[in-house]
Short mmCIF file of C-alpha atoms in Angstrom, two decimals:
data_model
loop_
_atom_site.label_atom_id
_atom_site.label_comp_id
_atom_site.label_asym_id
_atom_site.label_seq_id
_atom_site.Cartn_x
_atom_site.Cartn_y
_atom_site.Cartn_z
CA MET A 2 0.03 -0.20 0.09
CA ILE A 3 1.60 3.44 -1.04
CA ARG A 4 0.57 6.49 0.37
CA LEU A 5 1.85 10.23 -0.49
CA GLU A 6 1.97 12.78 2.20
CA ARG A 7 3.66 16.56 1.52
CA ILE A 8 6.90 17.38 2.82
CA THR A 9 6.94 19.29 5.75
CA LYS A 10 8.93 20.42 8.40
CA GLU A 11 8.47 16.98 10.02
CA ASN A 12 9.97 15.05 7.55
CA TRP A 13 12.07 16.83 4.92
CA GLU A 14 15.12 15.68 6.52
CA GLU A 15 14.16 12.24 5.95
CA ALA A 16 13.31 12.70 2.71
CA ALA A 17 16.54 14.62 1.95
CA SER A 18 18.59 11.58 3.11
CA LEU A 19 16.83 8.86 0.44
CA ARG A 20 19.40 8.23 -2.52
CA VAL A 21 19.13 6.45 -5.58
CA GLY A 22 22.11 4.07 -6.68
CA LYS A 23 25.45 5.37 -8.04
CA ASP A 24 24.30 4.47 -11.65
CA GLN A 25 21.73 6.52 -11.26
CA LYS A 26 22.58 9.80 -9.63
CA LYS A 27 23.28 11.37 -12.68
CA ASN A 28 19.56 11.16 -13.78
CA VAL A 29 17.76 13.10 -10.86
CA ALA A 30 18.71 15.95 -8.81
CA SER A 31 19.28 15.42 -4.95
CA ASN A 32 16.12 15.13 -3.20
CA LEU A 33 17.29 18.22 -0.84
CA TYR A 34 18.19 20.64 -4.14
CA SER A 35 14.29 20.01 -5.18
CA ILE A 36 13.10 20.57 -1.93
CA ALA A 37 14.74 24.04 -2.16
CA GLU A 38 13.64 24.40 -5.56
CA VAL A 39 10.05 24.16 -4.53
CA GLN A 40 9.93 26.71 -2.61
CA PHE A 41 10.00 28.77 -5.75
CA LEU A 42 7.40 27.33 -7.43
CA PRO A 43 4.16 28.05 -6.30
CA GLU A 44 2.19 25.60 -8.12
CA PHE A 45 4.17 22.77 -7.26
CA GLU A 46 4.61 20.27 -4.28
CA ALA A 47 7.27 17.99 -2.99
CA ILE A 48 5.75 14.79 -1.75
CA ALA A 49 6.78 11.80 0.42
CA ILE A 50 6.26 8.14 -0.73
CA TYR A 51 5.39 5.67 1.73
CA SER A 52 4.98 1.95 2.07
CA ASP A 53 2.91 1.78 5.17
CA ASP A 54 5.47 3.60 8.05
CA ASN A 55 8.45 3.67 5.59
CA MET A 56 9.52 6.88 3.07
CA VAL A 57 10.71 4.89 0.09
CA GLY A 58 10.68 7.81 -2.53
CA PHE A 59 10.12 11.24 -3.63
CA ALA A 60 8.36 13.46 -6.01
CA MET A 61 7.92 16.64 -7.16
CA TYR A 62 4.90 18.05 -9.55
CA GLY A 63 2.74 20.99 -10.46
CA ILE A 64 1.67 23.00 -13.34
CA ASP A 65 4.31 24.04 -15.33
CA GLU A 66 3.81 28.27 -16.00
CA ASP A 67 5.24 28.01 -19.25
CA ASP A 68 2.58 25.45 -20.49
CA HIS A 69 0.01 24.90 -17.97
CA ASN A 70 0.38 21.50 -17.89
CA TYR A 71 0.96 19.54 -15.13
CA TRP A 72 4.92 17.94 -14.69
CA ILE A 73 6.66 15.41 -12.88
CA TYR A 74 9.56 17.46 -12.22
CA ARG A 75 11.27 15.01 -9.63
CA TYR A 76 10.69 11.24 -8.93
CA MET A 77 12.84 8.67 -7.03
CA ILE A 78 12.75 5.24 -5.51
CA ASP A 79 15.44 4.94 -2.72
CA GLU A 80 17.91 2.71 -4.01
CA ARG A 81 16.93 0.20 -0.99
CA TYR A 82 13.35 -0.20 -2.32
CA GLN A 83 13.66 -0.50 -6.12
CA SER A 84 12.47 -3.42 -7.83
CA LYS A 85 9.87 -4.26 -5.32
CA GLY A 86 7.11 -2.89 -7.29
CA TYR A 87 7.15 0.56 -5.40
CA GLY A 88 8.14 2.56 -8.30
CA LYS A 89 4.87 1.85 -10.40
CA ALA A 90 2.73 1.89 -7.88
CA ALA A 91 3.99 5.32 -6.54
CA LEU A 92 3.81 6.34 -9.89
CA LYS A 93 -0.10 5.43 -10.43
CA GLY A 94 -0.70 7.16 -7.09
CA ILE A 95 0.50 10.52 -8.26
CA ILE A 96 -1.44 10.21 -11.28
CA ARG A 97 -4.24 9.79 -9.48
CA ASP A 98 -3.81 12.82 -7.48
CA ILE A 99 -3.15 14.72 -10.50
CA LYS A 100 -6.49 13.67 -12.13
CA ASN A 101 -8.36 14.77 -9.47
CA ARG A 102 -6.97 18.42 -9.53
CA PRO A 103 -7.94 21.06 -11.88
CA GLN A 104 -6.54 21.36 -15.10
CA SER A 105 -5.13 18.02 -15.37
CA LYS A 106 -5.87 16.86 -18.55
CA ILE A 107 -2.24 16.42 -19.50
CA ILE A 108 1.12 15.28 -17.38
CA MET A 109 4.13 15.57 -18.58
CA VAL A 110 7.60 13.85 -17.83
CA GLY A 111 11.36 14.06 -18.95
CA TYR A 112 14.17 12.01 -18.63
CA LYS A 113 17.41 11.41 -20.40
CA PRO A 114 17.57 9.67 -23.51
CA ASP A 115 19.61 7.16 -22.00
CA ASN A 116 17.80 6.86 -18.97
CA THR A 117 16.06 3.29 -20.09
CA GLN A 118 14.62 2.22 -16.67
CA ALA A 119 12.81 5.51 -16.49
CA ALA A 120 11.56 5.23 -20.25
CA ARG A 121 10.22 1.94 -19.47
CA LEU A 122 8.57 3.04 -16.23
CA TYR A 123 6.55 5.96 -17.72
CA ARG A 124 5.57 3.56 -20.75
CA SER A 125 4.16 0.91 -18.35
CA VAL A 126 1.85 3.42 -16.55
CA GLY A 127 0.62 4.83 -20.14
CA PHE A 128 3.18 7.70 -20.97
CA ARG A 129 3.83 8.08 -24.58
CA GLU A 130 6.99 9.50 -25.73
CA GLU A 131 6.79 12.89 -27.58
CA GLY A 132 10.57 13.21 -28.83
CA PRO A 133 13.42 15.41 -28.03
CA ALA A 134 13.00 18.71 -25.95
CA PRO A 135 15.19 21.53 -26.62
CA TRP A 136 16.83 21.33 -23.62
CA GLY A 137 18.29 17.54 -24.44
CA GLU A 138 15.63 15.48 -21.98
CA THR A 139 13.06 12.72 -23.68
CA LEU A 140 9.67 14.08 -23.12
CA ALA A 141 6.58 11.83 -22.45
CA LYS A 142 2.87 12.52 -22.25
CA TYR A 143 -0.07 11.17 -20.02
CA GLU A 144 -3.60 12.14 -21.36
#
C-alpha cells in the first residue's frame, strides 16, 4: 500500500536522505535541491512516498507556468526499495492525485535519453514519448 504525503518540517530531512543508486545519480537532482527549489515554484509541491511507515521515495510535481500542463519534475525511489514494485505503484498514485485536480488534462515528464529504466517505467503506466526537448531530455506525455 502506497501513500503520498506532502513534505513538511517533520519529514523533509528523511526525504533529503533518500538516495538512488550510484549509476542513477546522473539522472535526477538531489531531493535536498528539489526541496529547496519547490519553495520558489508556487504551483508545485514536494511529496514523500510511503509504504506503510517507511518513506520509500520522493516526487515533485505541479503546473508549469510556461505550458500550463502538470509536470512531474522529480521522481525517485530510494535504492533500498527499488525493484519491489513501489516505483510503478507510486507513479500510479501520483497520476491519480493529479487527475483529481483542476486543469489535469496532460501530465508531462522529461528524462535523459539513455535512462532506459525511466522510459520503461513511464511507458508501463501509459506515458507516450513525444520526442526530444530543446534542453536534451526525452519528453513523454500522459493524457
